[in-house]
Coordinates of C-alpha atoms in Angstrom, one line a residue:
M1 CA 51.6 -23.3 34.1
I2 CA 52.5 -20.5 31.2
N3 CA 51.5 -18.9 28.2
L4 CA 53.9 -19.3 25.4
F5 CA 53.2 -16.5 22.5
E6 CA 55.2 -16.8 19.7
K7 CA 55.5 -13.2 19.7
Y8 CA 54.3 -10.6 21.9
D9 CA 51.6 -9.0 19.0
G10 CA 48.1 -7.5 19.5
S11 CA 46.3 -10.6 20.1
S12 CA 49.0 -11.5 22.8
R13 CA 48.4 -8.5 24.5
D14 CA 44.9 -8.5 24.7
F15 CA 45.2 -12.1 26.1
L16 CA 47.7 -11.2 28.5
F17 CA 45.6 -8.1 29.6
S18 CA 42.4 -10.2 29.9
Q19 CA 44.1 -12.9 32.1
K20 CA 45.3 -9.7 34.6
T21 CA 41.9 -8.5 34.4
A22 CA 40.4 -11.5 35.7
K23 CA 43.3 -11.7 38.1
I24 CA 44.7 -14.7 36.7
K25 CA 48.4 -14.7 37.2
I26 CA 50.4 -16.8 34.7
P27 CA 53.8 -16.7 33.6
S28 CA 54.3 -15.5 30.1
V29 CA 56.9 -16.2 27.4
A30 CA 57.3 -14.9 24.3
M31 CA 59.7 -17.1 21.4
V32 CA 60.7 -14.2 19.5
D33 CA 61.9 -10.6 21.0
D34 CA 61.5 -7.6 19.4
G35 CA 63.3 -5.7 22.4
F36 CA 59.8 -3.9 23.7
L37 CA 58.5 -6.8 26.0
P38 CA 56.8 -5.5 28.9
D39 CA 58.6 -6.7 31.9
D40 CA 56.2 -9.4 32.9
V41 CA 57.1 -11.0 29.5
D42 CA 60.1 -13.4 29.6
S43 CA 61.9 -14.5 26.2
P44 CA 65.5 -16.8 25.8
F45 CA 66.3 -13.8 24.0
K46 CA 66.3 -11.4 26.9
Y47 CA 67.2 -13.7 29.4
F48 CA 70.8 -14.6 27.7
C49 CA 71.2 -11.3 26.6
N50 CA 70.5 -9.9 30.1
L51 CA 69.9 -6.3 28.7
T52 CA 67.4 -5.5 31.5
D53 CA 68.3 -2.0 33.2
N54 CA 67.1 1.7 33.7
H55 CA 68.0 3.0 30.7
D56 CA 65.1 4.8 29.0
P57 CA 64.2 3.9 25.1
L58 CA 66.6 5.9 22.6
Y59 CA 65.4 9.1 21.0
F60 CA 65.8 9.5 17.7
D61 CA 68.3 12.6 17.8
Q62 CA 70.5 10.4 20.3
L63 CA 71.4 7.9 17.1
K64 CA 74.6 8.0 16.6
I65 CA 75.7 8.9 13.2
P66 CA 79.0 10.3 11.3
Y67 CA 80.0 13.5 11.5
Y68 CA 78.1 15.6 8.9
W69 CA 75.3 13.4 8.3
R70 CA 71.6 14.6 9.4
I71 CA 68.5 13.1 10.6
L72 CA 65.1 14.2 9.0
S73 CA 62.1 12.8 11.3
T74 CA 58.4 13.2 11.2
A75 CA 56.0 11.3 14.0
S76 CA 55.9 8.4 12.0
E77 CA 59.4 7.4 11.0
G78 CA 63.0 9.2 10.4
R79 CA 65.4 9.4 7.7
I80 CA 69.6 9.0 7.7
Y81 CA 71.0 11.3 4.9
D82 CA 74.9 11.8 3.9
L83 CA 74.3 15.2 2.1
D84 CA 71.4 14.2 -0.3
K85 CA 71.8 10.3 0.1
R86 CA 69.5 8.5 2.0
K87 CA 71.7 6.0 3.9
A88 CA 69.2 4.5 6.5
Q89 CA 65.2 4.7 7.7
I90 CA 64.3 5.0 11.5
F91 CA 61.1 3.1 12.4
Y92 CA 59.8 4.1 15.9
S93 CA 58.0 1.6 18.8
S94 CA 54.7 3.8 18.7
T95 CA 52.7 6.0 16.5
D96 CA 52.2 8.3 19.4
N97 CA 54.7 11.1 18.2
T98 CA 57.3 10.2 21.0
R99 CA 60.3 9.3 18.3
L100 CA 61.5 6.1 20.3
V101 CA 64.0 4.2 18.1
K102 CA 63.1 0.5 17.4
E103 CA 64.9 -0.3 14.0
V104 CA 67.4 1.2 12.0
R105 CA 67.3 -0.3 8.5
W106 CA 70.6 0.6 6.4
S107 CA 71.0 0.7 2.8
D108 CA 72.8 2.0 -0.1
D109 CA 70.9 5.1 -1.2
I110 CA 67.5 3.6 -2.1
G111 CA 68.4 0.1 -2.7
P112 CA 67.6 -3.0 -1.1
V113 CA 68.1 -3.1 2.8
S114 CA 71.7 -4.3 3.7
W115 CA 71.4 -4.7 7.6
V116 CA 69.0 -3.5 10.3
D117 CA 70.1 -2.0 14.0
H118 CA 67.6 -3.5 16.5
Y119 CA 67.3 -1.2 19.6
N120 CA 65.4 -2.3 23.2
N121 CA 63.2 -0.2 25.0
H122 CA 66.3 0.4 27.3
G123 CA 68.1 2.0 24.5
H124 CA 70.6 -0.9 23.8
L125 CA 71.7 -2.1 20.2
F126 CA 70.6 -5.5 21.2
A127 CA 70.5 -7.5 17.7
K128 CA 71.6 -6.7 14.3
T129 CA 70.0 -8.3 11.2
Y130 CA 71.9 -8.7 7.9
Y131 CA 70.2 -8.8 4.5
E132 CA 71.0 -10.8 1.3
N133 CA 68.9 -9.3 -2.2
G134 CA 66.4 -8.1 0.4
Q135 CA 65.9 -11.3 2.2
A136 CA 66.9 -11.3 6.0
K137 CA 69.5 -14.2 6.0
Y138 CA 71.4 -13.7 9.4
R139 CA 70.7 -12.1 13.2
K140 CA 73.2 -11.5 15.7
Y141 CA 71.9 -10.6 19.4
F142 CA 74.3 -9.1 22.1
D143 CA 74.6 -8.6 26.0
N144 CA 75.3 -5.1 27.4
H145 CA 79.0 -5.2 26.5
G146 CA 78.5 -6.0 22.8
K147 CA 79.5 -9.3 23.0
I148 CA 77.5 -11.9 20.5
V149 CA 75.7 -13.9 22.6
I150 CA 73.2 -15.3 20.2
E151 CA 73.7 -16.3 16.4
W152 CA 70.4 -17.1 14.4
N153 CA 70.8 -18.6 11.1
L154 CA 67.4 -17.3 9.6
T155 CA 67.8 -19.3 6.3
A156 CA 68.6 -22.9 7.8
G157 CA 67.1 -21.8 11.3
D158 CA 69.8 -23.4 13.6
I159 CA 71.0 -21.1 16.7
F160 CA 74.1 -20.8 18.2
L161 CA 74.2 -19.8 21.8
D162 CA 77.4 -18.9 23.7
A163 CA 76.1 -17.2 27.4
K164 CA 76.0 -17.9 31.1
K165 CA 78.8 -20.5 30.5
I166 CA 76.5 -22.5 27.9
H167 CA 77.8 -23.1 24.8
R168 CA 75.2 -24.9 22.8
H169 CA 73.9 -25.4 19.0
F170 CA 70.3 -25.9 18.5
A171 CA 68.9 -27.0 15.3
S172 CA 65.7 -24.7 15.6
L173 CA 64.2 -21.7 17.3
P174 CA 61.7 -24.4 19.2
Q175 CA 64.5 -26.6 20.3
F176 CA 66.3 -23.4 21.6
V177 CA 62.8 -22.1 23.4
T178 CA 62.4 -25.6 24.8
F179 CA 65.6 -25.9 26.2
Y180 CA 65.4 -22.4 27.7
L181 CA 61.6 -23.3 29.2
Q182 CA 63.6 -26.5 30.9
L183 CA 66.8 -24.5 32.2
R184 CA 64.1 -21.9 33.9
K185 CA 62.2 -24.5 35.2
Y186 CA 58.9 -23.1 34.2
N187 CA 55.8 -25.5 35.2
L188 CA 55.1 -27.1 32.2
D189 CA 52.0 -29.1 33.1
Y190 CA 49.6 -26.3 31.0
I191 CA 50.8 -24.0 28.4
F192 CA 48.5 -21.7 27.0
Y193 CA 49.7 -20.8 23.4
N194 CA 47.9 -18.8 20.5
S195 CA 50.0 -19.9 17.4
L196 CA 49.9 -22.8 15.2
S197 CA 53.3 -22.5 14.2
Y198 CA 56.7 -22.5 16.4
P199 CA 54.6 -22.9 19.9
L200 CA 53.4 -26.3 18.6
W201 CA 56.8 -27.5 17.5
V202 CA 57.7 -26.8 21.0
M203 CA 55.0 -28.7 22.7
D204 CA 55.7 -31.6 20.5
Q205 CA 59.4 -31.6 22.2
L206 CA 58.0 -31.9 25.9
P207 CA 56.9 -34.8 28.0
A208 CA 53.8 -35.8 26.7
D209 CA 51.6 -36.0 30.1
G210 CA 50.7 -32.2 29.9
S211 CA 47.3 -30.8 28.9
D212 CA 47.4 -27.8 26.5
T213 CA 45.3 -25.2 25.2
L214 CA 45.2 -23.5 21.9
F215 CA 43.8 -20.2 21.9
W216 CA 42.9 -19.6 18.1
N217 CA 42.2 -15.8 17.0
E218 CA 43.0 -15.7 13.5
D219 CA 40.3 -15.7 10.7
T220 CA 39.5 -19.4 10.4
G221 CA 38.5 -19.2 6.6
A222 CA 36.7 -22.0 4.7
E223 CA 38.2 -24.8 6.4
I224 CA 40.2 -25.3 9.6
P225 CA 44.3 -24.7 9.0
G226 CA 46.5 -27.7 8.4
N227 CA 48.2 -27.5 11.5
M228 CA 45.0 -27.6 13.4
Q229 CA 43.8 -30.5 11.7
Y230 CA 47.3 -32.1 13.0
L231 CA 46.2 -31.6 16.4
L232 CA 43.0 -33.5 15.6
D233 CA 44.7 -36.3 13.9
K234 CA 47.4 -37.1 15.8
K235 CA 47.5 -37.4 20.0
T236 CA 49.3 -34.8 21.3
R237 CA 49.7 -32.6 24.6
T238 CA 47.0 -30.3 23.0
K239 CA 43.6 -31.0 25.1
H240 CA 41.6 -28.3 24.4
I241 CA 41.1 -25.7 21.4
V242 CA 39.2 -22.1 22.3
F243 CA 38.0 -20.1 19.7
Q244 CA 38.2 -16.0 20.4
R245 CA 36.4 -15.2 17.7
H246 CA 32.8 -15.7 18.1
R247 CA 32.1 -16.0 14.3
D248 CA 34.2 -19.0 14.3
W249 CA 32.9 -20.4 17.6
M250 CA 29.6 -20.2 15.7
R251 CA 30.8 -22.4 12.7
R252 CA 32.2 -25.0 14.4
R253 CA 30.0 -27.8 13.6
E254 CA 30.7 -26.6 10.1
L255 CA 34.6 -26.8 10.6
F256 CA 34.2 -30.0 12.9
P257 CA 32.0 -32.2 10.8
N258 CA 33.5 -35.1 12.0
G259 CA 34.1 -34.0 15.5
T260 CA 37.1 -32.9 17.2
G261 CA 39.3 -36.1 17.1
N262 CA 42.2 -36.1 19.6
V263 CA 41.2 -32.9 21.0
D264 CA 39.0 -33.5 24.1
D265 CA 36.6 -30.2 23.6
L266 CA 36.1 -26.5 21.9
H267 CA 35.5 -23.5 23.8
Y268 CA 34.6 -20.0 23.2
L269 CA 36.4 -17.0 24.9
G270 CA 36.7 -13.9 23.5
M271 CA 39.0 -10.8 25.1
I272 CA 38.3 -8.2 27.9
Y273 CA 38.6 -4.9 26.9
P274 CA 38.5 -1.8 29.7
H275 CA 35.5 0.3 29.1
P276 CA 35.4 3.2 31.3
R277 CA 32.3 4.8 30.2
G278 CA 29.5 4.2 28.0
N279 CA 28.1 6.2 25.0
K280 CA 26.7 9.5 26.0
M281 CA 25.0 10.1 22.9
Q282 CA 26.8 13.7 22.6
P283 CA 26.6 15.0 19.0
S284 CA 30.2 15.2 18.6
I285 CA 32.2 12.9 15.8
L286 CA 35.9 12.6 16.2
I287 CA 38.5 11.7 13.3
M288 CA 42.2 11.4 14.0
T289 CA 44.7 11.5 11.4
N290 CA 48.3 12.0 10.1
S291 CA 47.1 13.0 6.2
D292 CA 44.4 15.7 4.8
Q293 CA 43.1 12.6 2.7
I294 CA 40.4 12.3 4.5
D295 CA 37.3 10.5 2.5
H296 CA 34.1 12.6 1.8
L297 CA 34.7 15.3 4.6
D298 CA 33.3 17.7 2.9
E299 CA 30.1 16.0 2.2
L300 CA 29.8 14.8 5.5
V301 CA 30.4 17.8 7.3
R302 CA 27.5 19.6 4.9
A303 CA 25.1 17.0 5.7
M304 CA 25.7 17.1 9.5
P305 CA 25.8 20.9 10.5
N306 CA 24.3 20.2 13.9
I307 CA 27.3 18.0 15.1
Q308 CA 30.7 19.2 15.9
F309 CA 33.4 17.5 14.1
H310 CA 36.9 17.3 15.9
I311 CA 39.7 16.4 13.5
A312 CA 43.4 15.7 15.2
A313 CA 46.6 15.3 14.3
V314 CA 50.1 14.6 16.0
T315 CA 51.5 16.8 13.4
E316 CA 51.4 19.7 11.5
M317 CA 48.1 20.2 9.3
S318 CA 48.1 21.2 5.7
G319 CA 46.2 24.5 4.4
K320 CA 43.6 22.2 3.3
L321 CA 42.7 20.4 6.6
L322 CA 43.0 23.8 8.2
A323 CA 40.5 25.6 6.2
F324 CA 37.8 22.9 7.4
G325 CA 38.5 24.7 11.2
E326 CA 36.7 28.0 9.3
R327 CA 33.6 26.0 9.5
P328 CA 31.3 26.4 12.1
N329 CA 30.9 22.9 13.2
V330 CA 34.5 21.9 12.8
T331 CA 37.3 22.1 15.1
V332 CA 40.6 21.0 14.1
Y333 CA 43.9 20.3 16.3
P334 CA 47.4 20.2 14.6
N335 CA 50.1 19.0 16.8
V336 CA 47.5 17.7 19.3
S337 CA 49.3 16.7 22.7
R338 CA 48.7 13.2 24.0
Q339 CA 46.7 14.3 26.9
R340 CA 44.2 16.3 24.4
A341 CA 43.8 13.2 22.5
L342 CA 42.8 11.2 25.4
Q343 CA 40.5 14.1 26.4
L344 CA 38.6 14.2 23.1
L345 CA 38.3 10.2 23.0
K346 CA 36.8 10.6 26.4
D347 CA 34.2 13.7 25.2
C348 CA 33.0 12.6 21.5
D349 CA 30.7 9.5 21.2
I350 CA 31.0 8.9 17.4
Y351 CA 34.6 7.9 15.5
L352 CA 35.0 8.0 11.9
D353 CA 38.0 5.7 10.5
I354 CA 38.0 7.4 7.1
N355 CA 41.5 8.8 6.8
R356 CA 43.5 7.2 4.1
G357 CA 47.0 7.9 6.0
S358 CA 48.0 5.7 8.6
E359 CA 46.5 5.0 12.4
I360 CA 48.0 7.4 15.1
L361 CA 47.5 6.8 18.9
D362 CA 45.9 3.3 18.4
S363 CA 42.7 5.7 17.9
V364 CA 40.5 3.0 16.4
R365 CA 41.1 0.5 19.3
A366 CA 40.6 3.7 21.9
A367 CA 37.3 4.4 20.4
F368 CA 36.1 1.3 21.0
E369 CA 37.2 1.0 24.4
Q370 CA 35.3 4.1 24.7
N371 CA 32.3 2.7 23.7
M372 CA 32.3 5.4 20.9
L373 CA 30.1 4.3 17.9
I374 CA 32.8 3.2 15.0
L375 CA 32.2 3.7 11.6
G376 CA 34.1 3.8 8.3
F377 CA 34.4 2.9 4.5
K378 CA 35.8 -0.5 3.5
D379 CA 38.6 1.0 2.1
T380 CA 39.8 3.3 4.9
L381 CA 39.6 0.8 7.8
H382 CA 42.6 0.4 9.8
E383 CA 41.3 -2.2 12.7
P384 CA 38.4 -3.7 11.0
Q385 CA 38.0 -6.2 14.0
F386 CA 36.8 -3.0 15.9
V387 CA 33.9 -1.9 13.7
A388 CA 30.6 -3.8 13.5
P389 CA 30.0 -4.7 9.9
Q390 CA 27.0 -3.0 9.4
N391 CA 29.0 0.2 10.0
I392 CA 31.4 -0.3 6.9
F393 CA 30.6 1.7 3.8
E394 CA 31.3 1.3 0.5
Q395 CA 33.1 4.4 -1.0
N396 CA 29.6 6.1 -2.7
Q397 CA 27.7 5.4 0.5
A398 CA 28.5 8.6 2.5
K399 CA 24.5 9.5 2.9
E400 CA 24.0 6.0 3.9
M401 CA 26.8 6.8 6.7
T402 CA 25.1 9.9 7.7
Q403 CA 21.6 8.7 8.1
T404 CA 23.0 5.8 10.6
I405 CA 24.6 8.5 12.5
L406 CA 21.9 11.0 12.6
T407 CA 19.4 7.8 13.5
A408 CA 21.8 6.5 16.0
L409 CA 22.0 9.8 17.9
L410 CA 18.2 10.3 18.0
K411 CA 17.2 6.9 19.1
P412 CA 19.1 5.7 22.6
A413 CA 17.8 2.0 22.1
L414 CA 19.4 2.0 18.4
M415 CA 22.6 3.1 19.6
E416 CA 22.7 0.9 22.3
K417 CA 22.1 -2.3 20.1
L418 CA 24.8 -0.5 17.5
I419 CA 27.3 -0.6 20.5
D420 CA 26.3 -4.1 22.0
T421 CA 26.6 -5.6 18.3
Q422 CA 30.2 -3.5 18.2
R423 CA 31.2 -5.5 21.2
E424 CA 30.3 -8.7 20.2
H425 CA 31.9 -8.5 16.8
A426 CA 35.2 -7.7 18.6
N427 CA 34.7 -10.9 20.9
D428 CA 34.0 -8.9 23.9
A429 CA 34.6 -11.0 27.0
T430 CA 34.3 -10.6 31.2
V431 CA 35.9 -11.6 34.0
E432 CA 33.3 -14.2 34.8
Q433 CA 33.7 -15.7 31.9
Y434 CA 37.5 -15.7 31.9
K435 CA 37.6 -17.3 35.5
E436 CA 34.9 -20.1 34.4
V437 CA 36.7 -21.2 31.0
I438 CA 40.3 -20.9 32.5
G439 CA 39.3 -22.7 35.9
A440 CA 37.9 -25.5 33.6
L441 CA 40.6 -25.8 31.2
T442 CA 43.3 -26.3 34.1
N443 CA 40.9 -28.2 36.7
G444 CA 41.1 -25.0 38.8
K445 CA 44.6 -24.7 39.4
A446 CA 44.9 -21.3 37.6
R447 CA 45.1 -18.5 40.3

């Protein structure tokens, strides 16, 4: 029994966290490795490159660059210059101002990308991707001695492996992953997967006697995707489909008017999120931002003089934003520490997702986990899956947003209902639901 993820993205992280919270232990494999997989998620690239050690990730100023070149860095990205010519752009592993290098994209001045250096969570250069006319064409993976062990033709899709005394060619990534799974002798009787792309083709190459489950966490749209229809029309290892979005689960009769074909059954199972506290209805609003472009901030601050606004940024603030700190109901936090930001998330009970810049510190998700009431404008949302539809406003509805906040703070029953709706929209699940559904899918063999 394994989890097979195409990539370790947000939904994969949430699914694995949910299993762990429910004390369900299943080995996990990611088909594509970005170098920052956690220790308990395997991949064929991690295995054959064998780069796991105790080294720390690479801090941006540890990058080796030619003499007299320089690195300029913000909290969100860095740039490498030769005098005034930009040579590369640095991408970090997170937005928490730790500035740990994940990718360096090299180009000629400001032209298209020539190649990308990929660094892993132990500070190793573990892969290079080569570009042509702005398109990724070829990728090489290295071991800890810099030897090439995997070559991946991204255009043709085929892979060459030269590692651990194995010299083989694979026609595709699914073929390569299938070989890896069988080489490592994983138990492949039950496979949980959450993508209708590469993992589906892996299942088609495995013995037909397995019983697999698709956990579907994408927006289904007006009709079911073509590859899901493939599961209905053809007899495959996939026996179950689990919807992880409540809206799609409620539409299942509309989506499957002619039944489920060769799939045995449908289930619903969301995600388990940590909720360390309940909403205390404190008149305190939190905004976390990396820019001073905060929609209708002046209007909102004036309309709610008895509510304290806390505005935090991991970088310096502009004079425009610092000026708000002179108002009696506004406190600003430039260069906020991670510890202070976490405390603000614990102390405030309303979060406004109204800044135009990129999100910092996964703040919307963090606010959701703290059971803060989250509101935002339609054009400023960073993670709409955590914001209930009735708390999303048009740009000209600042007054309506204000009224919702004031009413919720005055009526505990309404605040509780809004938080419950917010959690339902985010597909919040319980430990008991996980044990029941996964136990049914595996005939009780999951543990």
